[in-house]
Coordinates of C-alpha atoms and ligand atoms in Angstrom, one line a residue:
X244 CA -5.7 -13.5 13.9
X245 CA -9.2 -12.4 13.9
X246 CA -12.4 -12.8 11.4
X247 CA -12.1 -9.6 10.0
X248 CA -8.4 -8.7 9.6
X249 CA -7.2 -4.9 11.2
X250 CA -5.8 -3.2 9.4
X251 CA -3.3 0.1 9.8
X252 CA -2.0 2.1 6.6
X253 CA 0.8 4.1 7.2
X254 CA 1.4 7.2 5.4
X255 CA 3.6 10.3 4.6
X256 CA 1.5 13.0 2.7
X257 CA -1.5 14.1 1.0
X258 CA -3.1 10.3 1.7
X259 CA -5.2 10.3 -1.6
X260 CA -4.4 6.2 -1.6
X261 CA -5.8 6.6 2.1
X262 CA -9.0 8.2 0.9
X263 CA -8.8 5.8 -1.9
X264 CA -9.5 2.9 1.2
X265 CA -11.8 4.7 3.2
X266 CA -14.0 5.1 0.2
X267 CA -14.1 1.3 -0.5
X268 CA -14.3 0.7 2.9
X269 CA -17.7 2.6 3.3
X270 CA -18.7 1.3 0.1
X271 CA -18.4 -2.3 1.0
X272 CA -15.5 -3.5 -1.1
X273 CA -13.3 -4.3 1.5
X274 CA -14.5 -7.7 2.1
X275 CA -13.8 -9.1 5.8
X276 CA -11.0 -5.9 6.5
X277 CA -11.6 -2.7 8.9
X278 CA -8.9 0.1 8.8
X279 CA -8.2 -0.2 12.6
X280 CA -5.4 2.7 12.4
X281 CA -3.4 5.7 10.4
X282 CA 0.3 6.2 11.2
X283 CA 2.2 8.9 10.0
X284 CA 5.8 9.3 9.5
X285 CA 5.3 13.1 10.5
X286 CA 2.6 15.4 12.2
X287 CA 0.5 18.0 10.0
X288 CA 0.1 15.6 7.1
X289 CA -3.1 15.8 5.3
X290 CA -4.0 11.9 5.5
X291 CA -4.3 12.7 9.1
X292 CA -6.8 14.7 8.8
X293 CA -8.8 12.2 6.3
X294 CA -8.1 9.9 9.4
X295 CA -10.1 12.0 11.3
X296 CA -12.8 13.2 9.0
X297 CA -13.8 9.4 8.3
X298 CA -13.4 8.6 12.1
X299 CA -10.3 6.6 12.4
X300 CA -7.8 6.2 15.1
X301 CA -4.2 8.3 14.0
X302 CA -0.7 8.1 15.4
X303 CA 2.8 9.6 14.1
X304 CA 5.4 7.5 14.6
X305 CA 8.3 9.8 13.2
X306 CA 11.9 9.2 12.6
X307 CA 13.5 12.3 14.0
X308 CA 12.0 11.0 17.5
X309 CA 14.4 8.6 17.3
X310 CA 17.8 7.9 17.6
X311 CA 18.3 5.7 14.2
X312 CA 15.9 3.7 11.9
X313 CA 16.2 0.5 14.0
X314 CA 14.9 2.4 17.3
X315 CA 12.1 4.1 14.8
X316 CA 11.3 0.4 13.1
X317 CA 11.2 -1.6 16.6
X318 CA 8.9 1.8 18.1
X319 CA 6.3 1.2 15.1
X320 CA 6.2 -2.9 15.7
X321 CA 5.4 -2.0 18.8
X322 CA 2.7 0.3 18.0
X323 CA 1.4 -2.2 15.5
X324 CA 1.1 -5.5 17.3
X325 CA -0.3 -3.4 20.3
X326 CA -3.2 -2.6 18.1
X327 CA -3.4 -6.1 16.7
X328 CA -2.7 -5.3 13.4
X329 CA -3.1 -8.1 10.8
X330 CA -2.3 -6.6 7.8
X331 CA 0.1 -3.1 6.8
X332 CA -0.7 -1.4 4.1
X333 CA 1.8 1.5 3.2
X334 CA 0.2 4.0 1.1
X335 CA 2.5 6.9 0.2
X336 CA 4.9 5.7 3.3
X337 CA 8.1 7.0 3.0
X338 CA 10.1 6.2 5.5
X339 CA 12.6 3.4 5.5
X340 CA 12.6 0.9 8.0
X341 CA 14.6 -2.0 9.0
X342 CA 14.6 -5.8 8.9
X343 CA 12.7 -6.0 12.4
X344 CA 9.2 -4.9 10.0
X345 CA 9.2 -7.4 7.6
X346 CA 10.4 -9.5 10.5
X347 CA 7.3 -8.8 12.4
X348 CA 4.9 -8.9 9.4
X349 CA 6.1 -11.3 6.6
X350 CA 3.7 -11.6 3.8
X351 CA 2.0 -9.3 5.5
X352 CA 2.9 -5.5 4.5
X353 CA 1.3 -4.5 1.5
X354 CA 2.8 -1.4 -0.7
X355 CA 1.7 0.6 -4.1
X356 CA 4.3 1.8 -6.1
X357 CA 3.7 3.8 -9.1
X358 CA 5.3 2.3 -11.7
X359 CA 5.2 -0.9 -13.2
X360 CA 8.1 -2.8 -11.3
X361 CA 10.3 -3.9 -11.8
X362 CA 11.1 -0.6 -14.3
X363 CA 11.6 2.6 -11.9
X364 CA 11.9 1.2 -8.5
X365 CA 13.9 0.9 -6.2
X366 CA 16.2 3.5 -4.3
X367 CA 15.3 7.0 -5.2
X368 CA 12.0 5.9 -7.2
X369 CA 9.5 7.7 -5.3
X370 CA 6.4 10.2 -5.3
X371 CA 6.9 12.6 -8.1
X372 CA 10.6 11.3 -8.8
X373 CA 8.8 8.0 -10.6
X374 CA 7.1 9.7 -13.4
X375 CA 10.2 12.4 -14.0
X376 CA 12.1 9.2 -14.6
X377 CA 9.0 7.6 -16.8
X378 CA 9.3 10.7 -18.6
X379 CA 12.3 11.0 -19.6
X380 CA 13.0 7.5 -20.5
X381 CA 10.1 7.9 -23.2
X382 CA 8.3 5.0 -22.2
X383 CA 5.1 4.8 -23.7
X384 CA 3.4 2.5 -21.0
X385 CA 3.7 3.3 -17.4
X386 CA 1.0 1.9 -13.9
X387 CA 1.2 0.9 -11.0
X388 CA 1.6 -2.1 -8.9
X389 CA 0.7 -3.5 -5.7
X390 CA 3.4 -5.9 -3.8
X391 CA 4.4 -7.6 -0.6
X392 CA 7.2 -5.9 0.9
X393 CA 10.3 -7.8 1.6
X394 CA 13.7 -7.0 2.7
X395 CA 14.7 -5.7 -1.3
X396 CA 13.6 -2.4 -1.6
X397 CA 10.4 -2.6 -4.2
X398 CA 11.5 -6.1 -4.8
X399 CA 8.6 -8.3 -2.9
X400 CA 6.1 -10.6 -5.0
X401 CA 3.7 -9.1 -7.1
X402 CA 0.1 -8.7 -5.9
X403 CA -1.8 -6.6 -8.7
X404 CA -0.4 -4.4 -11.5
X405 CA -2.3 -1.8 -13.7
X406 CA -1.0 -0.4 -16.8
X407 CA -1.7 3.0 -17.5
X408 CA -0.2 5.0 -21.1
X409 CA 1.6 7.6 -21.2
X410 CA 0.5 10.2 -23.7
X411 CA 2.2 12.9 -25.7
X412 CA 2.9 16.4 -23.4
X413 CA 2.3 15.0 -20.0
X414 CA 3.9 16.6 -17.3
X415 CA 5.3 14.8 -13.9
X416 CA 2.3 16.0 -12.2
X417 CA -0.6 14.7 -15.0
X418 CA 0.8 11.4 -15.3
X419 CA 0.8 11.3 -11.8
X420 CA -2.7 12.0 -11.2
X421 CA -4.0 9.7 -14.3
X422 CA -2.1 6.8 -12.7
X423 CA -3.6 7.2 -9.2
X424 CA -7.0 7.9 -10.9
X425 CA -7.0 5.1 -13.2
X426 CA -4.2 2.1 -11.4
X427 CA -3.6 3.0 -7.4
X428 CA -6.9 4.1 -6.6
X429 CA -8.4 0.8 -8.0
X430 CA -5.8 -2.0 -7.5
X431 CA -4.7 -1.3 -3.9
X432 CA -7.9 -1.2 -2.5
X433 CA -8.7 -4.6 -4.5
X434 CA -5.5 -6.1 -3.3
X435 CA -6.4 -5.4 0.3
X436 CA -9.8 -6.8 0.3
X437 CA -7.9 -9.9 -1.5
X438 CA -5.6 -10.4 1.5
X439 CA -8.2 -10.1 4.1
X440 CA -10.4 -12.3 2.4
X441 CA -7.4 -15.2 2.6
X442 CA -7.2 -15.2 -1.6
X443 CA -3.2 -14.2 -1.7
X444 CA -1.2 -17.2 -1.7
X445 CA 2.7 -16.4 -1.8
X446 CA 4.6 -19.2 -3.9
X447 CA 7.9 -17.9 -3.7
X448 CA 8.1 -14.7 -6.2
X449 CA 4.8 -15.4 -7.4
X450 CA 1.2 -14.5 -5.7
X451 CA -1.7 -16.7 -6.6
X452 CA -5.4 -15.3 -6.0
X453 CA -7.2 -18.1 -5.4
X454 CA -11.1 -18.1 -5.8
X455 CA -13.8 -16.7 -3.8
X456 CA -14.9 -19.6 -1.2
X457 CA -18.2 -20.9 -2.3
X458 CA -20.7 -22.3 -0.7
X459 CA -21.8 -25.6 -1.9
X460 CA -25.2 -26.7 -2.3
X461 CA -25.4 -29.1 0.0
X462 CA -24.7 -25.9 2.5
X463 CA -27.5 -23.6 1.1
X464 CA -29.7 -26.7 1.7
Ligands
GAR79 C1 1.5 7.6 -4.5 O1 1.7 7.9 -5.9 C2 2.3 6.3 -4.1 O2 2.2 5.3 -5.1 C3 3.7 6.9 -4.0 O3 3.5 8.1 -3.3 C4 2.3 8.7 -3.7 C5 1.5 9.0 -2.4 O4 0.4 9.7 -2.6 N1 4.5 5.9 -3.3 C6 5.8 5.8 -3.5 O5 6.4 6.4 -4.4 C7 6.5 4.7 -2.7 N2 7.7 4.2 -3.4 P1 -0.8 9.8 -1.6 O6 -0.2 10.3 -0.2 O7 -1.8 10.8 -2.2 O8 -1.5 8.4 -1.5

């Protein structure tokens, strides 16, 4: 692995999550990481053209190309360890893939779901679809979290989560946009510049973040 970790975030739409990254990046807060690639799950997405527009390498790897998901998953390993990817951060991704990924990358795929999980996750709990089901649950507290992606869909340890509330009248759409704004926006780009900087430390379902490494003073002497 080297110094500064490469990373690739794969994505499947508008890529606000993307632009979420790109903006830290260029502000400094991702601390020893470089987003070395995009990969879409289809052509004509609008994260591909934040790609561009901030001056990173893009790709689709799409599933229709493909006979079946396994043929689609080993195709995308292939496209990430040729690129030396370290770290893989799926940011609106929504494509399913098989065993072979977390295979390839353990510990080592990072994902933001929003909702607090382990309420609305799992199979069917995506995009828009989340805060429907927030909704009309009546919850009054909803988020988002960031977590390592195992083989259980949603089900990996827990990096960051962010609560956000739900207030009275939201629609799908508003509590959408209030939770990226106020949870996705600011934990995922945190939890990546965690990982790069070696602070996640996966003890079975739980993630320690360990301190910042500091220099003694017999060093600064
Ligand atoms: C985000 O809200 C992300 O959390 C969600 O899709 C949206 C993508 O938006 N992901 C999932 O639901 C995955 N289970 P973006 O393309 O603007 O980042």
């Amino acid at each position: 692995m080297s110094a500064v970790k490469r990373i690739a975030v794969l994505v499947s739409g508008g890529g606000t999550n993307l632009q979420a990254l790109i903006d830290a990046q260029e502000q400094g807060d991702i601390i020893s990481g470089r987003i070395a690639a995009v990969i879409a799950s289809k052509p004509g997405v609008y994260a591909l053209e934040r790609a561009k527009q901030a001056g990173i390498p893009s790709y689709v790897v799409a599933r229709k190309d493909y006979p079946d998901s396994r043929a689609m998953t080993v195709a995308l390993v292939d496209k990430l360890k040729g690129l030396n990817i370290d770290l893989v951060v799926l940011a609106g991704f929504m494509t399913i893939f098989t065993e072979e990924m977390v295979n390839a990358y353990p510990n080592a795929i990072l994902n933001v779901h929003p909702a607090l999980i382990p309420s609305f996750c799992g199979k069917g709990y995506y995009g828009l679809h989340v805060h429907e089901k927030v909704l009309e649950y009546g919850v009054k507290l909803s988020g988002a979290t960031v977590h390592f992606v195992s083989e259980e869909c949603d089900g990996g340890p827990i990096v960051l989560q962010k609560a956000v509330a739900v207030e009275e009248g939201d629609t799908p759409e508003a509590l959408q946009r209030r939770i990226m704004e106020q949870a996705e926006w600011v934990i995922l780009p945190k939890a990546v510049s965690l990982f790069c900087q070696g602070r996640l430390k996966v003890e079975g379902r739980t993630v320690r973040i360990l301190k910042p490494l500091q220099l003694s003073k017999e060093c600064l002497q």
